[in-house]
């Protein structure tokens, strides 16, 4: 019996003596060690294969256009050199030309006014509509879908419609003002009203975007918080300022940032309705850049690209400010 009990132990003690088991274990370990780098390389190639389409898209449609625009702004391009190449390098001369141009300050002011006023009204109206539709009354989904129509229409259609509505002679807006006993307003041909006209059209187009994003943010707020606030005696206005608005702050921040970037580069609406006039009264950086680069028989590609780069810098500054505010909020 003792021999039987000792047998397995002795077998285990005798097994290394022949060296066969050790050889098999060592070979398996070496094979596993060789296979590990191969699997790692295979995983890296797979990751690069998935990233390749994204990287190609970013290079072709973001990096290369930005590089070309920067190159345009640093050289004295003419139509001939634009086609054949060989434009002389001028450094920051195009930027100096743009800054000292008499149009620069009015265009900067118009860009800021157009952007800030549009953002303020788009966000305020969008927030009000989002809170209104969050009550889920009958036909709320249908009405919400109808409010998306301005956002879904092509910009050329929306701008052309507003041009017809604000026409001084045959526009429906002046017809309504006439019935109210108010004289006609030269919405698109008066320097006092042209900027306001394009702002009104842009607000109408941008409200649906704010409505959709803010409404989605409202759906993430628990109903129990509103019930608790109501039990504490808070009225509707107090529930909005103490519950809705603070919890909606991250969504509001990204909505304002995206709206800012979009509004800074608005070109279609202004160009179709007023072409930046009359007398430059509705000229922004976007329309000015287009006019410099493509709006004349002798285009100024360098200054036009410089104005476009200034728009990019403005948007980048606000984007970095948003990132900094987000990091500060997360660290608190």
Short mmCIF file of C-alpha atoms in Angstrom, two decimals:
data_model
loop_
_atom_site.label_atom_id
_atom_site.label_comp_id
_atom_site.label_asym_id
_atom_site.label_seq_id
_atom_site.Cartn_x
_atom_site.Cartn_y
_atom_site.Cartn_z
CA UNK A 1 0.00 0.00 0.00
CA UNK A 2 2.81 2.35 0.85
CA UNK A 3 4.38 1.56 -2.50
CA UNK A 4 1.17 2.55 -4.21
CA UNK A 5 1.02 5.78 -2.29
CA UNK A 6 4.67 6.54 -3.00
CA UNK A 7 4.39 5.69 -6.63
CA UNK A 8 2.87 8.92 -7.82
CA UNK A 9 5.33 10.99 -5.79
CA UNK A 10 8.23 8.95 -7.06
CA UNK A 11 6.89 9.26 -10.59
CA UNK A 12 6.75 13.02 -10.16
CA UNK A 13 10.28 13.01 -8.78
CA UNK A 14 11.51 10.78 -11.58
CA UNK A 15 9.76 12.75 -14.38
CA UNK A 16 12.35 15.57 -14.61
CA UNK A 17 15.11 13.03 -14.77
CA UNK A 18 14.39 12.10 -18.34
CA UNK A 19 14.27 15.79 -19.44
CA UNK A 20 11.45 15.10 -21.86
CA UNK A 21 8.78 17.04 -19.89
CA UNK A 22 11.06 20.02 -19.39
CA UNK A 23 11.82 20.15 -23.07
CA UNK A 24 8.13 20.17 -23.98
CA UNK A 25 7.36 22.92 -21.46
CA UNK A 26 10.25 25.06 -22.60
CA UNK A 27 9.30 24.68 -26.25
CA UNK A 28 5.70 25.64 -25.50
CA UNK A 29 6.84 28.70 -23.53
CA UNK A 30 9.12 29.77 -26.34
CA UNK A 31 6.37 29.32 -28.93
CA UNK A 32 3.99 31.34 -26.77
CA UNK A 33 6.62 34.08 -26.35
CA UNK A 34 7.16 34.19 -30.12
CA UNK A 35 3.41 34.34 -30.79
CA UNK A 36 2.81 37.23 -28.37
CA UNK A 37 4.65 39.92 -30.43
CA UNK A 38 2.99 38.58 -33.57
CA UNK A 39 -0.45 39.02 -31.98
CA UNK A 40 0.49 42.48 -30.78
CA UNK A 41 1.63 43.47 -34.27
CA UNK A 42 -1.57 42.05 -35.73
CA UNK A 43 -3.63 44.06 -33.24
CA UNK A 44 -1.76 47.25 -34.11
CA UNK A 45 -2.28 46.72 -37.83
CA UNK A 46 -5.99 46.09 -37.22
CA UNK A 47 -6.27 49.33 -35.24
CA UNK A 48 -4.49 51.28 -38.00
CA UNK A 49 -6.78 49.70 -40.59
CA UNK A 50 -9.82 51.02 -38.72
CA UNK A 51 -8.21 54.44 -38.25
CA UNK A 52 -7.05 54.79 -41.86
CA UNK A 53 -10.39 56.02 -43.32
CA UNK A 54 -10.76 58.61 -40.57
CA UNK A 55 -7.19 59.82 -40.96
CA UNK A 56 -7.56 60.01 -44.75
CA UNK A 57 -10.75 62.03 -44.34
CA UNK A 58 -9.14 64.45 -41.88
CA UNK A 59 -6.07 64.92 -44.06
CA UNK A 60 -7.98 65.41 -47.32
CA UNK A 61 -10.82 67.59 -46.07
CA UNK A 62 -9.30 69.40 -43.06
CA UNK A 63 -5.52 69.40 -42.90
CA UNK A 64 -4.82 69.97 -46.59
CA UNK A 65 -7.42 72.76 -47.07
CA UNK A 66 -6.12 74.51 -43.94
CA UNK A 67 -2.56 74.21 -45.23
CA UNK A 68 -3.56 75.59 -48.64
CA UNK A 69 -5.46 78.47 -47.07
CA UNK A 70 -2.46 79.31 -44.88
CA UNK A 71 -0.18 79.14 -47.92
CA UNK A 72 -2.53 81.44 -49.85
CA UNK A 73 -2.44 84.01 -47.05
CA UNK A 74 1.37 84.05 -46.95
CA UNK A 75 1.99 84.51 -50.68
CA UNK A 76 1.13 87.02 -53.39
CA UNK A 77 -1.09 84.88 -55.56
CA UNK A 78 -2.48 86.08 -58.88
CA UNK A 79 -4.70 84.17 -61.28
CA UNK A 80 -1.63 83.14 -63.26
CA UNK A 81 0.39 82.00 -60.25
CA UNK A 82 -2.65 80.32 -58.75
CA UNK A 83 -2.85 78.06 -61.80
CA UNK A 84 0.85 77.63 -62.61
CA UNK A 85 2.39 78.13 -59.17
CA UNK A 86 5.44 80.19 -58.29
CA UNK A 87 3.73 82.85 -56.15
CA UNK A 88 6.29 84.90 -54.19
CA UNK A 89 6.35 84.57 -50.42
CA UNK A 90 5.21 87.79 -48.68
CA UNK A 91 4.93 86.71 -45.04
CA UNK A 92 2.37 88.66 -43.03
CA UNK A 93 1.88 91.36 -45.68
CA UNK A 94 -1.61 90.15 -46.59
CA UNK A 95 -2.67 90.26 -42.94
CA UNK A 96 -1.29 93.80 -42.63
CA UNK A 97 -3.19 94.82 -45.76
CA UNK A 98 -6.41 93.38 -44.39
CA UNK A 99 -6.08 94.99 -40.94
CA UNK A 100 -5.37 98.44 -42.42
CA UNK A 101 -8.22 98.19 -44.92
CA UNK A 102 -11.11 100.63 -44.15
CA UNK A 103 -13.53 97.71 -44.37
CA UNK A 104 -11.84 95.76 -41.56
CA UNK A 105 -13.35 97.50 -38.52
CA UNK A 106 -16.95 97.70 -39.88
CA UNK A 107 -16.76 94.07 -41.02
CA UNK A 108 -15.48 93.00 -37.59
CA UNK A 109 -18.28 94.91 -35.85
CA UNK A 110 -20.91 93.47 -38.18
CA UNK A 111 -19.55 89.96 -37.63
CA UNK A 112 -19.70 90.33 -33.85
CA UNK A 113 -23.17 91.90 -33.86
CA UNK A 114 -24.51 89.33 -36.31
CA UNK A 115 -23.07 86.44 -34.29
CA UNK A 116 -23.95 87.58 -30.76
CA UNK A 117 -27.48 88.81 -31.52
CA UNK A 118 -28.26 85.68 -33.52
CA UNK A 119 -26.93 83.42 -30.75
CA UNK A 120 -28.83 85.25 -28.01
CA UNK A 121 -32.20 85.03 -29.76
CA UNK A 122 -31.68 81.52 -31.14
CA UNK A 123 -30.76 80.16 -27.73
CA UNK A 124 -33.51 82.02 -25.86
CA UNK A 125 -36.26 81.05 -28.28
CA UNK A 126 -34.93 77.50 -28.58
CA UNK A 127 -34.85 77.13 -24.78
CA UNK A 128 -38.40 78.44 -24.44
CA UNK A 129 -39.69 76.05 -27.11
CA UNK A 130 -37.78 73.11 -25.60
CA UNK A 131 -39.34 73.72 -22.17
CA UNK A 132 -42.74 74.17 -23.82
CA UNK A 133 -42.56 70.90 -25.74
CA UNK A 134 -41.18 68.96 -22.76
CA UNK A 135 -44.70 68.91 -21.30
CA UNK A 136 -45.74 66.26 -23.88
CA UNK A 137 -49.18 67.60 -24.66
CA UNK A 138 -51.33 66.41 -27.55
CA UNK A 139 -49.83 67.15 -31.01
CA UNK A 140 -46.54 68.17 -29.40
CA UNK A 141 -44.61 65.77 -31.64
CA UNK A 142 -46.31 67.14 -34.76
CA UNK A 143 -45.63 70.75 -33.83
CA UNK A 144 -42.06 69.91 -32.93
CA UNK A 145 -41.57 68.34 -36.35
CA UNK A 146 -42.98 71.46 -38.04
CA UNK A 147 -40.48 73.64 -36.19
CA UNK A 148 -37.70 71.61 -37.81
CA UNK A 149 -38.69 72.72 -41.32
CA UNK A 150 -36.47 75.87 -41.38
CA UNK A 151 -33.48 73.72 -40.41
CA UNK A 152 -34.19 71.13 -43.10
CA UNK A 153 -34.66 73.56 -45.98
CA UNK A 154 -31.63 74.41 -48.15
CA UNK A 155 -30.15 77.76 -47.18
CA UNK A 156 -30.64 79.15 -50.67
CA UNK A 157 -34.37 78.45 -50.40
CA UNK A 158 -34.66 80.04 -46.95
CA UNK A 159 -32.65 83.12 -47.96
CA UNK A 160 -34.62 83.57 -51.18
CA UNK A 161 -37.90 83.27 -49.25
CA UNK A 162 -36.84 85.94 -46.77
CA UNK A 163 -35.68 88.17 -49.63
CA UNK A 164 -39.16 87.96 -51.14
CA UNK A 165 -40.89 88.51 -47.78
CA UNK A 166 -38.77 91.59 -46.99
CA UNK A 167 -38.99 93.11 -50.46
CA UNK A 168 -39.67 96.85 -50.17
CA UNK A 169 -42.38 96.93 -52.87
CA UNK A 170 -44.06 93.52 -52.95
CA UNK A 171 -42.98 91.88 -49.69
CA UNK A 172 -45.54 90.37 -47.35
CA UNK A 173 -43.92 92.03 -44.31
CA UNK A 174 -44.41 95.54 -45.68
CA UNK A 175 -47.94 94.58 -46.73
CA UNK A 176 -48.73 93.65 -43.12
CA UNK A 177 -47.13 96.87 -41.86
CA UNK A 178 -49.25 98.84 -44.33
CA UNK A 179 -52.42 97.31 -42.88
CA UNK A 180 -51.25 98.39 -39.44
CA UNK A 181 -50.77 101.95 -40.69
CA UNK A 182 -46.98 101.79 -40.75
CA UNK A 183 -45.07 103.01 -43.78
CA UNK A 184 -42.88 100.70 -45.89
CA UNK A 185 -39.44 99.78 -44.61
CA UNK A 186 -36.52 99.28 -46.98
CA UNK A 187 -35.36 96.12 -45.26
CA UNK A 188 -32.75 95.04 -47.79
CA UNK A 189 -31.80 98.33 -49.45
CA UNK A 190 -31.38 100.58 -46.42
CA UNK A 191 -28.06 100.70 -44.53
CA UNK A 192 -30.02 101.03 -41.28
CA UNK A 193 -32.03 97.83 -41.80
CA UNK A 194 -29.93 95.46 -43.94
CA UNK A 195 -27.98 93.93 -41.05
CA UNK A 196 -31.15 93.53 -38.98
CA UNK A 197 -32.83 91.79 -41.91
CA UNK A 198 -30.16 89.12 -42.29
CA UNK A 199 -30.07 88.65 -38.50
CA UNK A 200 -33.82 87.99 -38.45
CA UNK A 201 -33.49 85.41 -41.23
CA UNK A 202 -30.55 83.72 -39.49
CA UNK A 203 -32.44 83.54 -36.18
CA UNK A 204 -35.36 81.84 -37.91
CA UNK A 205 -33.02 79.28 -39.46
CA UNK A 206 -31.03 78.58 -36.27
CA UNK A 207 -33.86 78.18 -33.74
CA UNK A 208 -34.66 74.53 -34.69
CA UNK A 209 -31.08 73.41 -33.97
CA UNK A 210 -31.23 74.90 -30.48
CA UNK A 211 -34.67 73.39 -29.95
CA UNK A 212 -33.52 69.87 -30.86
CA UNK A 213 -30.35 69.89 -28.74
CA UNK A 214 -31.89 71.54 -25.69
CA UNK A 215 -35.00 69.35 -25.85
CA UNK A 216 -32.75 66.27 -25.86
CA UNK A 217 -30.92 67.65 -22.82
CA UNK A 218 -34.19 68.19 -20.96
CA UNK A 219 -35.10 64.53 -21.38
CA UNK A 220 -32.09 63.53 -19.24
CA UNK A 221 -33.27 65.52 -16.18
CA UNK A 222 -35.09 63.23 -13.70
CA UNK A 223 -38.75 64.08 -13.12
CA UNK A 224 -38.26 63.39 -9.40
CA UNK A 225 -36.23 66.60 -9.09
CA UNK A 226 -39.15 68.67 -10.33
CA UNK A 227 -41.50 66.84 -7.98
CA UNK A 228 -39.19 67.51 -5.03
CA UNK A 229 -38.93 71.18 -5.98
CA UNK A 230 -42.72 71.43 -6.27
CA UNK A 231 -43.12 69.87 -2.80
CA UNK A 232 -40.73 72.50 -1.46
CA UNK A 233 -43.05 75.19 -2.79
CA UNK A 234 -41.07 76.26 -5.90
CA UNK A 235 -43.14 77.73 -8.70
CA UNK A 236 -42.51 77.16 -12.41
CA UNK A 237 -40.03 80.01 -12.78
CA UNK A 238 -38.07 78.91 -9.71
CA UNK A 239 -37.98 75.29 -10.93
CA UNK A 240 -36.53 76.47 -14.22
CA UNK A 241 -33.77 78.62 -12.69
CA UNK A 242 -32.86 76.25 -9.83
CA UNK A 243 -33.33 72.86 -11.50
CA UNK A 244 -33.58 73.03 -15.29
CA UNK A 245 -31.03 75.70 -16.15
CA UNK A 246 -28.19 74.48 -13.86
CA UNK A 247 -28.55 70.85 -14.96
CA UNK A 248 -28.77 71.92 -18.60
CA UNK A 249 -25.58 73.99 -18.41
CA UNK A 250 -23.26 71.45 -20.15
CA UNK A 251 -25.73 71.02 -23.01
CA UNK A 252 -26.20 74.78 -23.21
CA UNK A 253 -22.45 75.32 -23.44
CA UNK A 254 -21.95 72.96 -26.37
CA UNK A 255 -25.07 74.37 -28.07
CA UNK A 256 -23.72 77.91 -27.84
CA UNK A 257 -20.27 76.83 -29.01
CA UNK A 258 -21.59 75.01 -32.08
CA UNK A 259 -23.95 77.89 -32.81
CA UNK A 260 -21.07 80.36 -32.53
CA UNK A 261 -18.88 78.41 -34.97
CA UNK A 262 -21.74 78.03 -37.43
CA UNK A 263 -22.84 81.67 -37.22
CA UNK A 264 -19.33 83.05 -37.65
CA UNK A 265 -19.07 81.44 -41.07
CA UNK A 266 -22.60 82.21 -42.32
CA UNK A 267 -22.28 83.34 -45.91
CA UNK A 268 -25.21 82.08 -47.97
CA UNK A 269 -27.95 84.02 -46.20
CA UNK A 270 -26.15 87.36 -46.25
CA UNK A 271 -24.90 87.04 -49.81
CA UNK A 272 -28.28 86.04 -51.27
CA UNK A 273 -30.25 88.68 -49.36
CA UNK A 274 -27.98 91.74 -49.43
CA UNK A 275 -24.58 90.73 -50.91
CA UNK A 276 -23.05 92.51 -47.93
CA UNK A 277 -24.59 95.86 -48.85
CA UNK A 278 -25.80 98.40 -49.31
CA UNK A 279 -22.56 100.35 -48.86
CA UNK A 280 -21.08 97.48 -46.83
CA UNK A 281 -23.69 97.82 -44.10
CA UNK A 282 -24.11 94.05 -43.77
CA UNK A 283 -20.59 92.95 -44.72
CA UNK A 284 -19.10 90.33 -42.41
CA UNK A 285 -15.77 88.54 -42.53
CA UNK A 286 -17.35 85.65 -44.45
CA UNK A 287 -18.78 87.84 -47.24
CA UNK A 288 -15.69 90.03 -47.32
CA UNK A 289 -13.42 87.01 -47.73
CA UNK A 290 -15.56 85.74 -50.61
CA UNK A 291 -15.61 89.12 -52.31
CA UNK A 292 -11.84 89.45 -52.07
CA UNK A 293 -11.20 85.98 -53.42
CA UNK A 294 -13.96 85.52 -55.99
CA UNK A 295 -16.11 88.62 -56.24
CA UNK A 296 -14.00 90.71 -58.63
CA UNK A 297 -12.35 90.30 -62.02
CA UNK A 298 -8.93 90.63 -60.38
CA UNK A 299 -9.27 88.50 -57.23
CA UNK A 300 -7.05 89.05 -54.22
CA UNK A 301 -6.50 85.47 -53.11
CA UNK A 302 -3.99 86.32 -50.39
CA UNK A 303 -6.07 88.91 -48.49
CA UNK A 304 -9.19 86.78 -48.95
CA UNK A 305 -7.44 83.79 -47.38
CA UNK A 306 -6.13 86.03 -44.59
CA UNK A 307 -9.67 87.11 -43.68
CA UNK A 308 -10.77 83.46 -43.68
CA UNK A 309 -7.90 82.56 -41.36
CA UNK A 310 -8.95 85.33 -38.97
CA UNK A 311 -12.37 83.69 -38.77
CA UNK A 312 -10.70 80.37 -37.98
CA UNK A 313 -8.64 81.98 -35.22
CA UNK A 314 -11.75 83.55 -33.66
CA UNK A 315 -13.55 80.20 -33.67
CA UNK A 316 -10.44 78.48 -32.27
CA UNK A 317 -10.20 80.98 -29.40
CA UNK A 318 -13.78 80.32 -28.35
CA UNK A 319 -13.26 76.56 -28.71
CA UNK A 320 -10.21 76.64 -26.43
CA UNK A 321 -12.13 78.80 -23.96
CA UNK A 322 -14.90 76.21 -23.90
CA UNK A 323 -12.39 73.40 -23.26
CA UNK A 324 -10.83 75.36 -20.42
CA UNK A 325 -14.19 76.03 -18.80
CA UNK A 326 -15.10 72.34 -19.08
CA UNK A 327 -11.85 71.27 -17.41
CA UNK A 328 -12.33 73.81 -14.63
CA UNK A 329 -15.87 72.56 -14.05
CA UNK A 330 -14.70 68.93 -13.89
CA UNK A 331 -11.94 69.78 -11.41
CA UNK A 332 -14.37 71.42 -8.99
#
